[in-house]
mmCIF file of C-alpha atoms in Angstrom:
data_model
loop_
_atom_site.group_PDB
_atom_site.id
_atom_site.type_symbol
_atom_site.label_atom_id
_atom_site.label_comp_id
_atom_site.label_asym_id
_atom_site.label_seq_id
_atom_site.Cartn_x
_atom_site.Cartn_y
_atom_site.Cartn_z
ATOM 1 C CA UNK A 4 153.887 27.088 72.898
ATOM 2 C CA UNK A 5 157.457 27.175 73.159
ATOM 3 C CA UNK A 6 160.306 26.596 70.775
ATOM 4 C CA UNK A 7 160.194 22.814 71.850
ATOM 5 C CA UNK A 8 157.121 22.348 71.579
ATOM 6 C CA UNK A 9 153.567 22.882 73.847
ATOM 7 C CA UNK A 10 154.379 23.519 77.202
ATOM 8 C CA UNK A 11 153.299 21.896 80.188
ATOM 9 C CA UNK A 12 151.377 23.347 82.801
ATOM 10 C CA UNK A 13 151.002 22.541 86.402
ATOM 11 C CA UNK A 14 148.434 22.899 88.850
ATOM 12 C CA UNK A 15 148.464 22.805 92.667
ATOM 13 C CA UNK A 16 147.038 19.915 94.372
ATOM 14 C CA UNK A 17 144.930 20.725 97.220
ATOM 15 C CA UNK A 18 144.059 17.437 99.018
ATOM 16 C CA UNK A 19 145.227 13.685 98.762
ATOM 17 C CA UNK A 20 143.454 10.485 100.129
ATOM 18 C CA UNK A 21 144.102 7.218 99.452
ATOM 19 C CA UNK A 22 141.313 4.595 98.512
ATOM 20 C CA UNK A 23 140.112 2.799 101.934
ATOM 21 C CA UNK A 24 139.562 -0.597 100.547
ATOM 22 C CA UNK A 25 142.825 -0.226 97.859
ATOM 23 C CA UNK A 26 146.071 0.878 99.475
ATOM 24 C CA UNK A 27 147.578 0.915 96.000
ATOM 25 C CA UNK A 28 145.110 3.366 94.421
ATOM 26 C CA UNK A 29 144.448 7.530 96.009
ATOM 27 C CA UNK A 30 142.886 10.351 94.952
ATOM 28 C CA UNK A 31 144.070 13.725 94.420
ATOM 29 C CA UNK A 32 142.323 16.836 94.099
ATOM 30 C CA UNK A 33 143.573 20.249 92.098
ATOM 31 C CA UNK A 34 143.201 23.812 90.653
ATOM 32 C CA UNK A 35 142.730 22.114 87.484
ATOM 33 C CA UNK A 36 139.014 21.673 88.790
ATOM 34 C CA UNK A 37 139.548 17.942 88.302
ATOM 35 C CA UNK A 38 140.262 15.142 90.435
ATOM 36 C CA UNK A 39 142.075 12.300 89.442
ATOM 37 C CA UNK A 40 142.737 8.975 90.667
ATOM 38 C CA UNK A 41 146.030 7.539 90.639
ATOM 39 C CA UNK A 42 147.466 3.613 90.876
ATOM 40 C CA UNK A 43 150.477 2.870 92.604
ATOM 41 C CA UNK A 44 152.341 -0.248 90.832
ATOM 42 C CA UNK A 45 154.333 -2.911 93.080
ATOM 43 C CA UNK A 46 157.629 -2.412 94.373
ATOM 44 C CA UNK A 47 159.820 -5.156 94.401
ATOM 45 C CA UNK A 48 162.748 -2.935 94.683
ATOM 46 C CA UNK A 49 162.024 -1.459 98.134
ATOM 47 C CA UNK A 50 165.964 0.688 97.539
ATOM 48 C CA UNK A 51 164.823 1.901 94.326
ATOM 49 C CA UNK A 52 163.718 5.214 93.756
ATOM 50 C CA UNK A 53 160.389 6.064 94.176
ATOM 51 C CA UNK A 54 157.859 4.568 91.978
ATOM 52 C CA UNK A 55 155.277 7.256 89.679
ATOM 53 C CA UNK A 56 152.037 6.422 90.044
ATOM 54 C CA UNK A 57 149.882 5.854 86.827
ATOM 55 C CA UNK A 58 147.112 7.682 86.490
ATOM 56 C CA UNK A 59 143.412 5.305 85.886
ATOM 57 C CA UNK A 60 141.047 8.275 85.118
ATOM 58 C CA UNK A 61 139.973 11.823 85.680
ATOM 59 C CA UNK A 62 136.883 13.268 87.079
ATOM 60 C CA UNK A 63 136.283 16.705 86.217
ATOM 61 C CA UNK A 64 134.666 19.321 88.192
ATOM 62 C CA UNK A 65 132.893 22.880 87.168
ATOM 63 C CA UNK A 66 134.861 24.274 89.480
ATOM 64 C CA UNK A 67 138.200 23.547 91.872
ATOM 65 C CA UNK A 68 137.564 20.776 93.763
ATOM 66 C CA UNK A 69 139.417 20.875 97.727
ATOM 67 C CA UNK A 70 138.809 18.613 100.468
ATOM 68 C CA UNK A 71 138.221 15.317 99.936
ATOM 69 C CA UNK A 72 136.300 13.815 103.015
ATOM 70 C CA UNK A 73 135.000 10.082 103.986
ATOM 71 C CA UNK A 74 132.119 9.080 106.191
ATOM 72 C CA UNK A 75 133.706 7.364 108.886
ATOM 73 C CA UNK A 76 132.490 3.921 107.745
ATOM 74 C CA UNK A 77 134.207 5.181 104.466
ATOM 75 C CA UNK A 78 131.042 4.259 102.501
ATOM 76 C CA UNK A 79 130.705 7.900 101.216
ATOM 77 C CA UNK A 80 132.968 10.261 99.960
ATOM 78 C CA UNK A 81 132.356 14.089 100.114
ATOM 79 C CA UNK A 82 133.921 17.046 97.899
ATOM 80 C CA UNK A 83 134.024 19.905 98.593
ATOM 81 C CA UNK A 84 134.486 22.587 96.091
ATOM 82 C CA UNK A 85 135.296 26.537 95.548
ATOM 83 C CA UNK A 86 131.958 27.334 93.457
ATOM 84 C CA UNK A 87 130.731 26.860 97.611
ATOM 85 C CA UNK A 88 129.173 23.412 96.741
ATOM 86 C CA UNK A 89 129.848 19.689 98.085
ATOM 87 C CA UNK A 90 129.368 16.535 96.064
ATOM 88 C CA UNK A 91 128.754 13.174 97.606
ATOM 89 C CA UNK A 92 129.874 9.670 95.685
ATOM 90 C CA UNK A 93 129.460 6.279 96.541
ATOM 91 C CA UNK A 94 133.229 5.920 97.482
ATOM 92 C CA UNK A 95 133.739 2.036 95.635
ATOM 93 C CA UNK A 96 131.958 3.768 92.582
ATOM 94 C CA UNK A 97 135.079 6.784 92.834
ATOM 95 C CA UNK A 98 137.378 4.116 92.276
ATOM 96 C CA UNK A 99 135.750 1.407 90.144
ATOM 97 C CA UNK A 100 134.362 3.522 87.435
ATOM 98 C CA UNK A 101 132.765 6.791 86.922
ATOM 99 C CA UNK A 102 130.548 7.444 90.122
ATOM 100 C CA UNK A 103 127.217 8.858 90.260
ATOM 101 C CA UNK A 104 126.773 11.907 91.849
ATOM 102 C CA UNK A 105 124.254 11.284 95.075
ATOM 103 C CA UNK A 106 123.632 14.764 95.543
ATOM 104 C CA UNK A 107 125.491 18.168 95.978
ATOM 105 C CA UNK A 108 124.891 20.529 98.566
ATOM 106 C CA UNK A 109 124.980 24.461 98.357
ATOM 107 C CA UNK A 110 127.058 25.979 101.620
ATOM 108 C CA UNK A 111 125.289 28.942 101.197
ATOM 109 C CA UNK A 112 122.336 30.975 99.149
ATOM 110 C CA UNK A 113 122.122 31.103 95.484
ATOM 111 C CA UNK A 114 123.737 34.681 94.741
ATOM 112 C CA UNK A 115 125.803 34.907 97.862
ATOM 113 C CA UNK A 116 129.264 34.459 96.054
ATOM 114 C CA UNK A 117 130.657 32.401 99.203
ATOM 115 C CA UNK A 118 133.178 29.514 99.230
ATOM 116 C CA UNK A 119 133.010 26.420 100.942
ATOM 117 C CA UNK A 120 135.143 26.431 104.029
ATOM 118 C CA UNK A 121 135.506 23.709 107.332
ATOM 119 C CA UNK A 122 133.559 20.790 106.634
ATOM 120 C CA UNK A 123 133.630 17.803 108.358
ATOM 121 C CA UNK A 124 131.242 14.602 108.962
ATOM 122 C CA UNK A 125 129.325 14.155 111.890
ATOM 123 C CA UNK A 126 130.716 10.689 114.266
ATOM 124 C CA UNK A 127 129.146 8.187 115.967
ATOM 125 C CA UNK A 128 125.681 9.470 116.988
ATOM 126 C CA UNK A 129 125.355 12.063 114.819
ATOM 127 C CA UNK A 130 128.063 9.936 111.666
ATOM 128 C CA UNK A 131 125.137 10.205 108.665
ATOM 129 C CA UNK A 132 125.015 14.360 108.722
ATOM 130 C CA UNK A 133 127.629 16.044 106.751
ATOM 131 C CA UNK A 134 128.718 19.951 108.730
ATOM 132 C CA UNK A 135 129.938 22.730 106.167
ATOM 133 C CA UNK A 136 130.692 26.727 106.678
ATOM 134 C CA UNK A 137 130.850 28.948 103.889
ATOM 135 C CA UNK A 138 133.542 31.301 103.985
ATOM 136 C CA UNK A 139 134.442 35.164 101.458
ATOM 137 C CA UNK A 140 136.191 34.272 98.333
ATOM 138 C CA UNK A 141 138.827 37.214 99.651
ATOM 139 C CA UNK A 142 139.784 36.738 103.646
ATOM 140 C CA UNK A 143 139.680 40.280 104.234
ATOM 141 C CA UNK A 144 135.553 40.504 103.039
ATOM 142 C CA UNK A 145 133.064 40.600 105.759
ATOM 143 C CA UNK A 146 130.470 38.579 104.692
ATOM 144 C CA UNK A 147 127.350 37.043 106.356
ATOM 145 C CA UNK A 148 128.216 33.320 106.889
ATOM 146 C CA UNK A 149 126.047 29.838 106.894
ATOM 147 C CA UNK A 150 126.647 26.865 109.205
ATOM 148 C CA UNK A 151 124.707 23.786 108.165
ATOM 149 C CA UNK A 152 123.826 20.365 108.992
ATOM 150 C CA UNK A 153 123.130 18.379 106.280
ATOM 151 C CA UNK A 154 121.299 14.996 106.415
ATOM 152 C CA UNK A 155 123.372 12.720 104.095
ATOM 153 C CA UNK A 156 120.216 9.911 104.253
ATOM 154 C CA UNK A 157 117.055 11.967 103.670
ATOM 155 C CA UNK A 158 119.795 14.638 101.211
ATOM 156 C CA UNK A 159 118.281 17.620 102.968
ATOM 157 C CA UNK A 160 119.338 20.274 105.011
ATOM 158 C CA UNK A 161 118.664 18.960 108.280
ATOM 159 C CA UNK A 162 119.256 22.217 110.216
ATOM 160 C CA UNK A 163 121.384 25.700 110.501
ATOM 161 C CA UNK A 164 123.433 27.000 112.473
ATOM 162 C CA UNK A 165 123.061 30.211 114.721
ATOM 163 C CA UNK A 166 126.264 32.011 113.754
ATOM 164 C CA UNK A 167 126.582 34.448 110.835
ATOM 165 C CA UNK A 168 129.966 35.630 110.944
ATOM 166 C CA UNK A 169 132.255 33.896 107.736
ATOM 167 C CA UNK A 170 133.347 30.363 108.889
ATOM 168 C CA UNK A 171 136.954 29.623 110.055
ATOM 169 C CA UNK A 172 137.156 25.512 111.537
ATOM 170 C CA UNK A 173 134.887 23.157 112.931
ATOM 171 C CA UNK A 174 135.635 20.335 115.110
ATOM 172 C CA UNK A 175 133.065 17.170 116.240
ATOM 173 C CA UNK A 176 133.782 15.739 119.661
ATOM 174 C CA UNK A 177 134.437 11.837 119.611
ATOM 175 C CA UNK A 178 131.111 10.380 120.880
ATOM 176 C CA UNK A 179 129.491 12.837 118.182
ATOM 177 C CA UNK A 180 127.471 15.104 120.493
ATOM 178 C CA UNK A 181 128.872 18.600 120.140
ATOM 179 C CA UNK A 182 130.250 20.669 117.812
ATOM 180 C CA UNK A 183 132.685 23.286 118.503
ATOM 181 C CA UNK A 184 132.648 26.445 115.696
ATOM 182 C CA UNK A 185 135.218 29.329 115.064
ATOM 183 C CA UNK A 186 134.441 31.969 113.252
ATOM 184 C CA UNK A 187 135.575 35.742 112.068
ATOM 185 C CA UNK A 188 133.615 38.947 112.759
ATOM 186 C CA UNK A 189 134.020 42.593 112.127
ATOM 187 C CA UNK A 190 136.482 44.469 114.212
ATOM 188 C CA UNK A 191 138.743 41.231 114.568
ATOM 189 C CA UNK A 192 136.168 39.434 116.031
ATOM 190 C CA UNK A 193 136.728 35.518 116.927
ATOM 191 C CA UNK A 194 134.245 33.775 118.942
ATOM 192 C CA UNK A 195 133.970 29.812 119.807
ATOM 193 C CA UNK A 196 130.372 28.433 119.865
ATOM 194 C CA UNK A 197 129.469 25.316 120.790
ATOM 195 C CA UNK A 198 126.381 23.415 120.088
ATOM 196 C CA UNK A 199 124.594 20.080 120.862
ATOM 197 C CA UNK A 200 124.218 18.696 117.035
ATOM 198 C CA UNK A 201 122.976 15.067 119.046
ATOM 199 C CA UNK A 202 119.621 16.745 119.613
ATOM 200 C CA UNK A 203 120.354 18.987 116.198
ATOM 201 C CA UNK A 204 119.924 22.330 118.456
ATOM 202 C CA UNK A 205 120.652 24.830 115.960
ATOM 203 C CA UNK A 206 121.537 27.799 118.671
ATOM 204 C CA UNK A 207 124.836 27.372 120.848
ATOM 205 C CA UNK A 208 124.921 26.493 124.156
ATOM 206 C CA UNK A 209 127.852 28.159 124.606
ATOM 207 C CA UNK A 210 129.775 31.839 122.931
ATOM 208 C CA UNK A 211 133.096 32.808 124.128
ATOM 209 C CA UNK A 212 135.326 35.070 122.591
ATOM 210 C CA UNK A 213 139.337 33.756 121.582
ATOM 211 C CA UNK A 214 142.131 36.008 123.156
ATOM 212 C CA UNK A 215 143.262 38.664 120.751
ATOM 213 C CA UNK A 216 145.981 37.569 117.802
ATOM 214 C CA UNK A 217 149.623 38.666 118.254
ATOM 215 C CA UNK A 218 151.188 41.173 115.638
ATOM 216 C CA UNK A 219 153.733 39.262 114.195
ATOM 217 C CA UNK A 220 156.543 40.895 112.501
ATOM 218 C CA UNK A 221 157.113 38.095 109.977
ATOM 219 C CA UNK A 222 154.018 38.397 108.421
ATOM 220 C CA UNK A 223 153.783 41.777 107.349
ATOM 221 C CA UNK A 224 152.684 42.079 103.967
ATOM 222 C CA UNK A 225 155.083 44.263 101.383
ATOM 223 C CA UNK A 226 151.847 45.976 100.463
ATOM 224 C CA UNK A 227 150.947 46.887 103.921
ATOM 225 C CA UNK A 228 148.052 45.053 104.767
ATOM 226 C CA UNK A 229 147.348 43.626 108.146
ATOM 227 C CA UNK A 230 148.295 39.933 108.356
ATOM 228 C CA UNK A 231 145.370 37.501 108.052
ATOM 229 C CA UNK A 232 143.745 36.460 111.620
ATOM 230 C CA UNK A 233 142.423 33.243 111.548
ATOM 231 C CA UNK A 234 142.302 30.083 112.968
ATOM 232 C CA UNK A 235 142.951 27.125 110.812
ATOM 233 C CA UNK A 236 142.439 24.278 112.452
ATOM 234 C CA UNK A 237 139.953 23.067 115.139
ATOM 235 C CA UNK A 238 140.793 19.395 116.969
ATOM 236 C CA UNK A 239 139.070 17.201 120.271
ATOM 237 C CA UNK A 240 141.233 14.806 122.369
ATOM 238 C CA UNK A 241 140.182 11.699 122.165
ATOM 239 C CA UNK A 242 138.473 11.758 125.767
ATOM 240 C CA UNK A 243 136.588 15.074 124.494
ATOM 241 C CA UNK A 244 138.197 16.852 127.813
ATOM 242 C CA UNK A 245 139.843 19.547 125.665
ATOM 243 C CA UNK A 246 140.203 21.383 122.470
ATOM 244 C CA UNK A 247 143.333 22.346 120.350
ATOM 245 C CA UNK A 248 143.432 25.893 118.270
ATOM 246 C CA UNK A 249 145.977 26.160 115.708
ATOM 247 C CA UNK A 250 145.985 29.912 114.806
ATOM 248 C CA UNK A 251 147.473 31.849 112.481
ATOM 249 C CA UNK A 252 149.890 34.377 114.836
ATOM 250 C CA UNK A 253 151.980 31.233 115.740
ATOM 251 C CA UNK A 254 150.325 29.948 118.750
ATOM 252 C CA UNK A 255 148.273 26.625 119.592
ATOM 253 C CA UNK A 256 145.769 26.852 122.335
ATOM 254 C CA UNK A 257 144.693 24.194 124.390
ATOM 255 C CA UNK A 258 140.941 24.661 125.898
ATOM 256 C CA UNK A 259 139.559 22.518 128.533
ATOM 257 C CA UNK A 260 135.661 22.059 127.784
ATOM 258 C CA UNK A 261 134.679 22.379 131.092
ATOM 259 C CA UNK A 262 136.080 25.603 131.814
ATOM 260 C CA UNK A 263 135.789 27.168 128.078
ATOM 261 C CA UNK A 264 134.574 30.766 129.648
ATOM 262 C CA UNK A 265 138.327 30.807 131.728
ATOM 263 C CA UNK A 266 140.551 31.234 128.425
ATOM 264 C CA UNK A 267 143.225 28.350 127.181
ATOM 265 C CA UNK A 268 144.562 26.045 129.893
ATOM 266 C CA UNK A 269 147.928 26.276 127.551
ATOM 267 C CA UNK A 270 149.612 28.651 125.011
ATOM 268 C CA UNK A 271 152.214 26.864 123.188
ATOM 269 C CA UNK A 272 154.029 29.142 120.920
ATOM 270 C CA UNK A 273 156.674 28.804 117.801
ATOM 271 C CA UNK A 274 159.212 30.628 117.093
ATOM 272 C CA UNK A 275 159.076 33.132 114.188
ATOM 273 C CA UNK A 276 161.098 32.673 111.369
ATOM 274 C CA UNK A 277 161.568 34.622 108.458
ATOM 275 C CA UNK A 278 163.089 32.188 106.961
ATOM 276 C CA UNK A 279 160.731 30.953 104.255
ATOM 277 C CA UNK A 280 160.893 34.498 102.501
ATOM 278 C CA UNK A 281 157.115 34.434 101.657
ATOM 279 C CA UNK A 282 153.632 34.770 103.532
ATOM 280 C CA UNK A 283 153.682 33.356 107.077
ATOM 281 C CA UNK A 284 150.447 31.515 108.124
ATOM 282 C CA UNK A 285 151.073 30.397 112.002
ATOM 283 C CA UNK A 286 150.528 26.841 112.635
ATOM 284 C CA UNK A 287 148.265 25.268 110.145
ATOM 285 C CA UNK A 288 147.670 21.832 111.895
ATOM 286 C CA UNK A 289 147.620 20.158 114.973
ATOM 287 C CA UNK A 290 147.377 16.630 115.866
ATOM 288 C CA UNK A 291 146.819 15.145 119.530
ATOM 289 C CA UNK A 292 148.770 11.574 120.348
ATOM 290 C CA UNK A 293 148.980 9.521 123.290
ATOM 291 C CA UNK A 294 150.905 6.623 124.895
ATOM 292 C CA UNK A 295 150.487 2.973 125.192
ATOM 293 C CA UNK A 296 148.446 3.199 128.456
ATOM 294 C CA UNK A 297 146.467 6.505 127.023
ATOM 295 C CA UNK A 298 147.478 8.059 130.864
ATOM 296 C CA UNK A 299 149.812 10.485 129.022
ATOM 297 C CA UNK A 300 148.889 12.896 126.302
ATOM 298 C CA UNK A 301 150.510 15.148 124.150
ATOM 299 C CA UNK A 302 149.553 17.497 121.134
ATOM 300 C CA UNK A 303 151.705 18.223 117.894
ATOM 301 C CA UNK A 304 151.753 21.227 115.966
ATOM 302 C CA UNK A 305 153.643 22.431 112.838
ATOM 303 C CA UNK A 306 154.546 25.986 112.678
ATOM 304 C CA UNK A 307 156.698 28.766 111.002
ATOM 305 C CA UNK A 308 159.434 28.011 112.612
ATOM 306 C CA UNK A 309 159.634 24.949 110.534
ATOM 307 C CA UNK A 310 159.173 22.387 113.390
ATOM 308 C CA UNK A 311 156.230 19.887 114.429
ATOM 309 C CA UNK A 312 156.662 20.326 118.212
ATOM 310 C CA UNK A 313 155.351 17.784 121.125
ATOM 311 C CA UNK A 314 153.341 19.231 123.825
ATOM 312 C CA UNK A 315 152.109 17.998 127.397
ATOM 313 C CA UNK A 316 148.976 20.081 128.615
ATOM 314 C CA UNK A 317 149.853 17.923 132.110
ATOM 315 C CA UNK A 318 152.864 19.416 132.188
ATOM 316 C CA UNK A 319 154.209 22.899 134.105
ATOM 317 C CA UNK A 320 154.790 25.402 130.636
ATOM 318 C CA UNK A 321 157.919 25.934 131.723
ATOM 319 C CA UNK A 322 159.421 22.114 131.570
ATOM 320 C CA UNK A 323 161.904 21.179 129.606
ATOM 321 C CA UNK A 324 160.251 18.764 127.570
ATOM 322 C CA UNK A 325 157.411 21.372 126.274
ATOM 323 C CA UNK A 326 157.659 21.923 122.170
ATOM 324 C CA UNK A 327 160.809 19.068 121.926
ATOM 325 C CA UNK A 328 161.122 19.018 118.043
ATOM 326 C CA UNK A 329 160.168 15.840 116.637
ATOM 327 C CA UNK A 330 161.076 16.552 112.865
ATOM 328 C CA UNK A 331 162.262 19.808 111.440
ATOM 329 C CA UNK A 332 162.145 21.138 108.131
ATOM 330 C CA UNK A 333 164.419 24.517 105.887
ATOM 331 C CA UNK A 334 160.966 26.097 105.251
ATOM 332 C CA UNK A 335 157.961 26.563 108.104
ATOM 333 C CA UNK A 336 155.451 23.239 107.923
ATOM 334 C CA UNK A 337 152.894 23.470 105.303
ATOM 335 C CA UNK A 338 150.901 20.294 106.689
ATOM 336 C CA UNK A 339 152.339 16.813 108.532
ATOM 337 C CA UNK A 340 150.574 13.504 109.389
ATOM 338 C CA UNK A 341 150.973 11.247 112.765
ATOM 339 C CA UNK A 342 151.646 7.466 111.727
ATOM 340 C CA UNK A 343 150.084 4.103 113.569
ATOM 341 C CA UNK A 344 152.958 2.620 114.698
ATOM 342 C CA UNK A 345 150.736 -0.404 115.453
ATOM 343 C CA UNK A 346 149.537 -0.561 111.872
ATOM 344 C CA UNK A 347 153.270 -0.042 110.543
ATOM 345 C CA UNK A 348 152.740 3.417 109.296
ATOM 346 C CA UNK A 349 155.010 5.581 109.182
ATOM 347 C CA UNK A 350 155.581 7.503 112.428
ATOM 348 C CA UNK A 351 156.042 11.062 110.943
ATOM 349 C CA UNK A 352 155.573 12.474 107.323
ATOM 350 C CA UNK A 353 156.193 16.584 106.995
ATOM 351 C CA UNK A 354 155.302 18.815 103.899
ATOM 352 C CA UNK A 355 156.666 21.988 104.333
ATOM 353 C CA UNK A 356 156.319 25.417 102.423
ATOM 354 C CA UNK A 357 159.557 24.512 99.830
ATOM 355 C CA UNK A 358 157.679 21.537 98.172
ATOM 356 C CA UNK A 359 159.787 19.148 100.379
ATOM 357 C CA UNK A 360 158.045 16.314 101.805
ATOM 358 C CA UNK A 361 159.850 14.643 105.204
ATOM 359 C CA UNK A 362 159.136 11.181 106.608
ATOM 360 C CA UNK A 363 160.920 10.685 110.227
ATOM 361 C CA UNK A 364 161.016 8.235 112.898
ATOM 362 C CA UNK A 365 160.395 9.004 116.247
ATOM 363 C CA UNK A 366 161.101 6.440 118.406
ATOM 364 C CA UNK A 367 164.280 4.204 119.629
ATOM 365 C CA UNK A 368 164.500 1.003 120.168
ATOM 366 C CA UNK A 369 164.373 1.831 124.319
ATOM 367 C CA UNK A 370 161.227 3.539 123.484
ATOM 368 C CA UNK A 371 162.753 7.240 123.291
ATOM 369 C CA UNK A 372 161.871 10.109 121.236
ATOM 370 C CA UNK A 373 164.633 10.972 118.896
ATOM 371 C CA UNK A 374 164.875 13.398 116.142
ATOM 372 C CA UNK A 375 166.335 11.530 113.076
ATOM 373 C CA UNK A 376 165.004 11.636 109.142
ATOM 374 C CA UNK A 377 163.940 8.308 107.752
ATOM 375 C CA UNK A 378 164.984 9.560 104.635
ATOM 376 C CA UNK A 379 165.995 13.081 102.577
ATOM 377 C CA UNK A 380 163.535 15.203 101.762
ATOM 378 C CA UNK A 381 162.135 14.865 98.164
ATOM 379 C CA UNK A 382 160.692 18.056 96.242
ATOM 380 C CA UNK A 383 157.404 17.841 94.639
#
């Protein structure tokens, strides 16, 4: 209470997704172990300022809900959730009423005290089994962890996973046949596995260990501790030739598949900033795009620097046009998303550290890149 009145409290929202067959309507997930589903109301003004969406209803959750994750033929919608559990819900039922729950999943044994970490769905061949990792409620525990395959169809744990050290990111190739798993060990242990999840081989066909992460000087902790190693995001081209690594010291790594056991064909690296005056976590996300003729590819990356960056594995590390800036932000990039330009989305949307959110266009009317902000940033 305060002399006003009850005070409001706010809670961090962890993941957003929009409904698939309502443009108008999303879903948003936070620490108030709810999620809640929101409906955007028409904009005839398209100059005003921005419309606040309504909320339709709440779903609450025994614990914090995260992730929120569709099936690719967006019939299913999967939750994952702290307590180290996923829920599955008829994704029209989300949105048209209170859904059913189809069935939750466990990421690891009864007793274990794990989180759930990376999950992702399975694609094309392998697009009805759900992949999760369990991960240490603290990142500095060493814990035994559990990879699983679950089959969404039969709601059964289909098969596990080789690896035991605490999950870190998974990644599916495109045609659905491999899956590529990083993980953290004792003594600063990373290692890549892959496996062939098409014929549901639980043991990896390949182990490889990641080069070593830098000591950065910007993410020293005040109390002393070592800065967290990790790697936080996992990602296939679309050809399945190579693999991005966004880590946490900074760097992205580009892997070709056919030559995993060589090291990265490219280390792309962002400058380090302390300019965001808190905890620095590398580059948290990396997205790969490609041009009209898909002969030319590039990968983005957001890091502390505050910058998503363009990069050309083609190209010689030392050309000019390796990391051009295609939006910049005052704090280092908490998350960003690549638009459709074909489907009129927007080309570039940033949320950085500050609570800003960015939207940017990245091409000129001659078809160059340019570096100029749709709009000013708005604080959330």
């Amino acid at each position: 209470m305060t002399n006003r009145g009850p005070a409001i409290k706010y809670y961090s929202v962890n993941d957003v997704a929009f409904n698939p067959y309502n443009s108008s309507q999303f879903l948003s997930t936070g620490h108030d172990c709810s999620a809640k589903i929101w409906q955007i109301a028409e904009d005839e003004d398209e100059e005003s300022s921005p419309v606040e969406p309504s909320l339709l209803r709440t779903l609450p959750f025994r614990d914090v809900p995260e992730e929120l994750l569709y099936k690719s033929d967006n019939s299913i919608l999967a939750v994952s959730c702290t307590d180290g559990t996923v829920s599955l819900f008829n994704t029209e039922d989300v949105f048209e009423d209170f859904p059913v729950l189809l069935a939750k999943f466990r990421v690891a044994p009864n007793g274990t005290n794990q989180a759930t970490g990376a999950t992702t769905w399975g694609v094309e061949s392998t697009e009805d089994f759900l992949f999760t990792s369990s991960e240490p409620p603290a990142p500095d525990d060493t814990v035994t962890g559990y990879h699983r395959a679950w089959d969404t169809n039969r709601r059964s744990l289909a098969f596990q996973l080789d690896a035991h050290e605490a999950g870190d990111a998974i990644a599916i190739s495109p045609d659905g046949s491999t899956l590529a798993l990083t993980t953290s060990g004792a003594g600063n242990s990373h290692p890549i596995r892959l496996y062939d999840i098409r014929r549901r081989d639980p043991k990896a066909f390949e182990k490889e260990e990641l080069e070593s992460f830098l000591e950065r000087p910007s993410s020293s902790s005040d109390t002393g501790e070592p800065p967290d190693q990790t790697v936080h995001y996992t990602t296939f081209s679309s050809d399945g030739r190579l693999l991005a690594i966004a880590r946490s010291d900074n760097r992205l790594h580009v892997y070709d598949m056919r030559a995993l056991s060589k090291g990265p064909l490219c280390d792309f690296r962002h400058l380090d900033s302390d300019g965001s005056g808190g905890s620095s976590y590398g580059v948290i996300h990396a997205a790969w795009v490609e041009g009209r003729d898909r002969r030319r590819i590039g990968i983005t990356s957001g890091g502390d620097d505050g910058c998503v960056r363009l990069w050309e594995p083609a190209l010689s590390s030392s050309d000019e046009l390796q990391g051009i800036i295609l939006g910049r932000s005052d704090f280092d990039v908490a998350h960003f998303s690549i638009g459709d330009g074909w489907k009129g989305e927007t080309p570039l949307v940033i949320g950085d550290s500050g609570g800003g959110v960015h939207t940017y266009d990245l091409l000129d009317g001659g078809g160059r890149r340019i570096v100029r902000p749709r709009s000013s940033a708005k604080r959330i």
